[in-house]
Short mmCIF file of C-alpha atoms in Angstrom, two decimals:
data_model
loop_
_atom_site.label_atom_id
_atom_site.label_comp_id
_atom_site.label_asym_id
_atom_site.label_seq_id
_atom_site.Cartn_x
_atom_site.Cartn_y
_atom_site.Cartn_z
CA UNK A 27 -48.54 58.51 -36.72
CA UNK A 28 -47.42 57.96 -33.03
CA UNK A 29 -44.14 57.52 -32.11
CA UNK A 30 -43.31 54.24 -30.42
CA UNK A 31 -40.92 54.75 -27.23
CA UNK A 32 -38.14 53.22 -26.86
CA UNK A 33 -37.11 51.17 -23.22
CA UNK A 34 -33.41 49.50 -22.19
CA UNK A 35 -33.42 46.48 -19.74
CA UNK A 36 -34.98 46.25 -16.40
CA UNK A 37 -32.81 45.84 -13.52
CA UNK A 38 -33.74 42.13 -13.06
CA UNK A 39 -33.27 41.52 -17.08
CA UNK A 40 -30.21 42.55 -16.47
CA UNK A 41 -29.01 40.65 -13.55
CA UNK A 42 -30.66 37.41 -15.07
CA UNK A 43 -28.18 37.93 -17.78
CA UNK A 44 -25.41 38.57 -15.75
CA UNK A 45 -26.35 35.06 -13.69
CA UNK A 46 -26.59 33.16 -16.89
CA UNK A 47 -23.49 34.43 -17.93
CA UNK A 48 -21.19 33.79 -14.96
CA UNK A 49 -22.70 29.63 -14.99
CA UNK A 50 -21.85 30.10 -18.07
CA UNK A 51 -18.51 30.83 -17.21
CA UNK A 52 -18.08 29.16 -14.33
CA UNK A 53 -19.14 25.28 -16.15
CA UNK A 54 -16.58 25.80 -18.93
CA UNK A 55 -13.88 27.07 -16.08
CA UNK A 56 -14.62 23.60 -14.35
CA UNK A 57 -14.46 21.77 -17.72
CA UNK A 58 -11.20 23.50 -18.57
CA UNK A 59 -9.82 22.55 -14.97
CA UNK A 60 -10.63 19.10 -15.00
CA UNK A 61 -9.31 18.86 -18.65
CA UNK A 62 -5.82 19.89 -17.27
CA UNK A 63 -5.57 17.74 -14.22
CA UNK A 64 -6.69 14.69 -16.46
CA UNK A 65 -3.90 16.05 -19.28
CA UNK A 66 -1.19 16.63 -16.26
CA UNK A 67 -2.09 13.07 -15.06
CA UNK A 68 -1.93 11.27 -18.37
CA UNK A 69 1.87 13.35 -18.46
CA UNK A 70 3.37 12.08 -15.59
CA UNK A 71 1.79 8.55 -15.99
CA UNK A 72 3.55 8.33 -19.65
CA UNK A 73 6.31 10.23 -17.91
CA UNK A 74 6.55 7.51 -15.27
CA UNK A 75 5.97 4.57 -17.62
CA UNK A 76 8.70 5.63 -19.70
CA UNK A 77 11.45 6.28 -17.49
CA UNK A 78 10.97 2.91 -15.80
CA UNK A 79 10.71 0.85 -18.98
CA UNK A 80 13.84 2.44 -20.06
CA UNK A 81 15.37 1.42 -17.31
CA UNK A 82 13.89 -2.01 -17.00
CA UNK A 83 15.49 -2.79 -21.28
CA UNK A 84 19.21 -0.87 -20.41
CA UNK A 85 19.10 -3.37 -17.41
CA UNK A 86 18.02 -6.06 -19.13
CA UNK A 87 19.93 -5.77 -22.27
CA UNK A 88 23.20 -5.71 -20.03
CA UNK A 89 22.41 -8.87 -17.79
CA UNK A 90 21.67 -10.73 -20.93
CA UNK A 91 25.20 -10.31 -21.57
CA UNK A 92 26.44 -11.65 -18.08
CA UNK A 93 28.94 -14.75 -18.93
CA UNK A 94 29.97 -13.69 -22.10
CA UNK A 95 33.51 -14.96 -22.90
CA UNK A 96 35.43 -14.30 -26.19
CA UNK A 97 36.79 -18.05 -25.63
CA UNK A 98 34.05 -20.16 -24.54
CA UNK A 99 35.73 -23.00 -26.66
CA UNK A 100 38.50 -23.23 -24.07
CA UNK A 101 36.33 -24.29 -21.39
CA UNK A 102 34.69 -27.30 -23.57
CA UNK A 103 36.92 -30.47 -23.86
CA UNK A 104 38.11 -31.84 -26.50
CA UNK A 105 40.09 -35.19 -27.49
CA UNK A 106 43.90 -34.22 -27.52
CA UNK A 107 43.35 -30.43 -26.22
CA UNK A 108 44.51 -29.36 -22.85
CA UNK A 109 42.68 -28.78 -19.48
CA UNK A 110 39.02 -27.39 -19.92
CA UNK A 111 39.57 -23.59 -18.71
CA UNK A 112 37.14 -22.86 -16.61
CA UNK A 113 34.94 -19.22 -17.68
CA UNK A 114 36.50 -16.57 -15.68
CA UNK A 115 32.93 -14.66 -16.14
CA UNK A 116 30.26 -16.94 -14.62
CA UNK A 117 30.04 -15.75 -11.72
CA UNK A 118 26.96 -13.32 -11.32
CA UNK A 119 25.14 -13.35 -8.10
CA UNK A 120 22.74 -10.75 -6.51
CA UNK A 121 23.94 -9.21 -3.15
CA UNK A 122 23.61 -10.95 -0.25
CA UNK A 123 22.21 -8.97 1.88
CA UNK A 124 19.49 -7.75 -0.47
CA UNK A 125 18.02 -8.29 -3.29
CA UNK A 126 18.02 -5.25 -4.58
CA UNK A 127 21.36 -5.76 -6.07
CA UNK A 128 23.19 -7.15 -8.38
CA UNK A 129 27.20 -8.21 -9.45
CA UNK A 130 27.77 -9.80 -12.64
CA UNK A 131 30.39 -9.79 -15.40
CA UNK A 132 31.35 -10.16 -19.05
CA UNK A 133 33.99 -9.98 -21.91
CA UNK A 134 34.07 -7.36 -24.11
CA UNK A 135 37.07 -8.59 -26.24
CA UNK A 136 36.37 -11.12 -29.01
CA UNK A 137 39.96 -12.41 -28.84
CA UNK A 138 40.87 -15.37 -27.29
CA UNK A 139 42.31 -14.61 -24.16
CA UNK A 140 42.70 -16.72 -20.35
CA UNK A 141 42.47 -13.74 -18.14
CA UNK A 142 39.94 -11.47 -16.40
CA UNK A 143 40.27 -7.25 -17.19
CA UNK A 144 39.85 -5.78 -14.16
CA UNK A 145 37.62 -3.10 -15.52
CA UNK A 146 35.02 -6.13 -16.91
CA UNK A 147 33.14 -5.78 -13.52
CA UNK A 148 29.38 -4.31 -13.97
CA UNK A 149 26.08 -4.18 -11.61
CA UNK A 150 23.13 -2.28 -10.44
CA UNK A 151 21.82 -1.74 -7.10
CA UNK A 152 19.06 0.79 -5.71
CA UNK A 153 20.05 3.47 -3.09
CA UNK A 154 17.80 6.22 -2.05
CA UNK A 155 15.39 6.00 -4.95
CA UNK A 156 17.70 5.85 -7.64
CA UNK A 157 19.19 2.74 -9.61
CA UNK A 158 22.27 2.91 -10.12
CA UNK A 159 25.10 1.23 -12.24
CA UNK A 160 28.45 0.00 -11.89
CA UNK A 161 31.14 0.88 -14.53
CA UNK A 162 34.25 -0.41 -14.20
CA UNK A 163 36.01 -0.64 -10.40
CA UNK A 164 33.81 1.66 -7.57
CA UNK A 165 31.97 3.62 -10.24
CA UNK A 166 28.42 3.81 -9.71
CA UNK A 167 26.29 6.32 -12.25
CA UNK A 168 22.60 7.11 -11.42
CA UNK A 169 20.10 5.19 -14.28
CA UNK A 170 17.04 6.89 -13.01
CA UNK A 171 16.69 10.55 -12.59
CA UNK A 172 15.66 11.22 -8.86
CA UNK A 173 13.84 14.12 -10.08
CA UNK A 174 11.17 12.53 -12.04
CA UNK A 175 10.98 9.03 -10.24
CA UNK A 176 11.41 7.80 -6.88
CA UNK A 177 12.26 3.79 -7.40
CA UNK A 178 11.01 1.87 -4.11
CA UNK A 179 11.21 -1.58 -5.62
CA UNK A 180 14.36 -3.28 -7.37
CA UNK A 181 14.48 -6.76 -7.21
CA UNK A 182 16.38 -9.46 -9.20
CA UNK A 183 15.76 -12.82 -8.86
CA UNK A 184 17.86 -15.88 -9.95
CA UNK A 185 16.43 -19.09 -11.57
CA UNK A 186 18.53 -22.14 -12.61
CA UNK A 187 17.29 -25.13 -14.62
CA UNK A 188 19.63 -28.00 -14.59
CA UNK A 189 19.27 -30.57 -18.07
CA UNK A 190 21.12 -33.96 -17.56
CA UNK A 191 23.77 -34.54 -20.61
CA UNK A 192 23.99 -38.49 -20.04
CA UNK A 193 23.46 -38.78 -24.12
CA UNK A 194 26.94 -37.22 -24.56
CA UNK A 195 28.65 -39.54 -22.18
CA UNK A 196 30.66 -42.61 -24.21
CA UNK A 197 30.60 -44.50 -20.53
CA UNK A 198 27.80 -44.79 -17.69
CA UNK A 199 28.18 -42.98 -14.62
CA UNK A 200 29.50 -44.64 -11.51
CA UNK A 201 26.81 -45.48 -9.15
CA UNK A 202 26.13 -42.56 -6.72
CA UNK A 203 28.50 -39.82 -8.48
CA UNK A 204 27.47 -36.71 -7.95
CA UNK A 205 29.91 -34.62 -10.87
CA UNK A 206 28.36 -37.33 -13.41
CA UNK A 207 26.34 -36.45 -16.10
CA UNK A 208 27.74 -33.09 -16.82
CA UNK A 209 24.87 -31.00 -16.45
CA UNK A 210 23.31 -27.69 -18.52
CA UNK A 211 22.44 -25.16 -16.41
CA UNK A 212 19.99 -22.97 -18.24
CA UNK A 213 20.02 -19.55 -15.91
CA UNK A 214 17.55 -16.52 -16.36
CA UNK A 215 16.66 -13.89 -14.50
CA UNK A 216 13.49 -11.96 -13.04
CA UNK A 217 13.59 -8.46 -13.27
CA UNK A 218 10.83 -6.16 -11.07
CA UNK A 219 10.90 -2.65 -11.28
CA UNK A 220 8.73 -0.62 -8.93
CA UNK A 221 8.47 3.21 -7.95
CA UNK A 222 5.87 6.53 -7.96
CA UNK A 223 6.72 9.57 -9.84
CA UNK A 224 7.52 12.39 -7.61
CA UNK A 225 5.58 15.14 -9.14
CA UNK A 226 2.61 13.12 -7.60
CA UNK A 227 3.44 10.06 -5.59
CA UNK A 228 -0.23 8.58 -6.22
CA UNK A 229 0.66 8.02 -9.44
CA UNK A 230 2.87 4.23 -9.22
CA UNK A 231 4.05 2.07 -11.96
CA UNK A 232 5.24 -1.60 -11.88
CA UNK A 233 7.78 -3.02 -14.87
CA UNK A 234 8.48 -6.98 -15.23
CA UNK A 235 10.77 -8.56 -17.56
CA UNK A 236 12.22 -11.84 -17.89
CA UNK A 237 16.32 -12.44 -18.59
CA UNK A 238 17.45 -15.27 -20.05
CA UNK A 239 21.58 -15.29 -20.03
CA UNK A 240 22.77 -16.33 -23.31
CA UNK A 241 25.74 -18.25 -22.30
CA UNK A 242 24.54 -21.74 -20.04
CA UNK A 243 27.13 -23.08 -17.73
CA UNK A 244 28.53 -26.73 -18.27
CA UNK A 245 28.98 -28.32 -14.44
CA UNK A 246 30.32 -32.04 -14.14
CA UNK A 247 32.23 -34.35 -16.45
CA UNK A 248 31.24 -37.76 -18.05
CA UNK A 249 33.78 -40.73 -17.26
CA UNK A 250 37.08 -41.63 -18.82
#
């Protein structure tokens, strides 16, 4: 019997191999890659989305409360009560010079009281990327971290629909009066939250939302 010889891989076997082996390599490198910048990317969108929506329902959820009096009976009238008090807390308005403000305030009490706490004073406004809110007298507290998202857009805008109460009135107005029909003014606000994140200020996000203040204002009287 002969003896068969044995023989290892020829040079170009060999780098063939190698070749295969480093595309190979180098296609699942690239799939890996991409696979991480699409994972990073999907992070800081949810990261993004998140921090603005949580801002957009704190702001919201606080606004809705803007008017709120303890005792909103005392500003209705009534036969044989006193003098209508007028609600110390109406007032809400967003800054004049901007819109990217916002004053309002409310009653935390439930008692029934005629004055105004000084510390009952509450608003937001944007300053260099960050939304920040008012707490009692000069004390403004970031919403927003400044380290995840810049904020470029803040806006807040008022709407007021006016309903005619002439059904409530015992007497017809007087030709040309402008106080008569008392009037319900049903007020809401527009909310628009805008900013990129900064880990990648490509990435932008946009939040709406729509206010609607519980407590409507009464403006105008019916006739004695």
């Amino acid at each position: 019997m002969t003896k068969l010889g044995q023989r290892g891989l020829t040079i170009v076997e060999l780098l063939v191999g190698m070749a295969l082996g480093l595309f190979i390599v180098a296609v699942a490198t690239t799939l890996l890659v991409s696979r991480m910048h699409e994972h990073r990317a999907l992070l800081i969108e949810s990261r993004l989305t998140q921090d603005l929506r949580a801002a957009g329902d704190l702001i919201t959820r606080d606004l809705r409360r803007a008017g709120y009096w303890g005792d909103a009976a005392a500003a209705v009238w009534r036969p044989g009560a006193g003098t209508p008090i007028a609600n110390p807390y109406t007032a809400m308005s967003p800054s004049s010079v901007a819109s990217d403000a916002v004053s309002f305030r409310f009653s935390r009490d439930t008692t029934e009281n005629h004055h105004v706490d000084g510390n009952e004073h509450f608003g937001f406004r944007l300053r260099k990327g960050v939304i920040e809110m008012l707490l009692g007298s000069g004390n403004w507290q970031a919403l927003t971290d400044a380290g995840t998202v810049e904020v470029t857009v803040f806006d807040i805008t008022p709407n007021v629909q006016e309903i005619a109460l002439n059904s409530f009135c015992a007497k017809d107005c007087p030709p040309g009066s402008i106080d008569c029909p008392p009037k319900q003014q049903v007020r809401s606000l527009a909310v628009l939250i805008g900013g990129h994140s900064t880990a990648d200020s490509t990435v932008t996000r946009t939040v709406r939302s729509q206010v609607r203040l519980r407590n409507d204002t009464i403006v105008g009287n019916c006739p004695y």
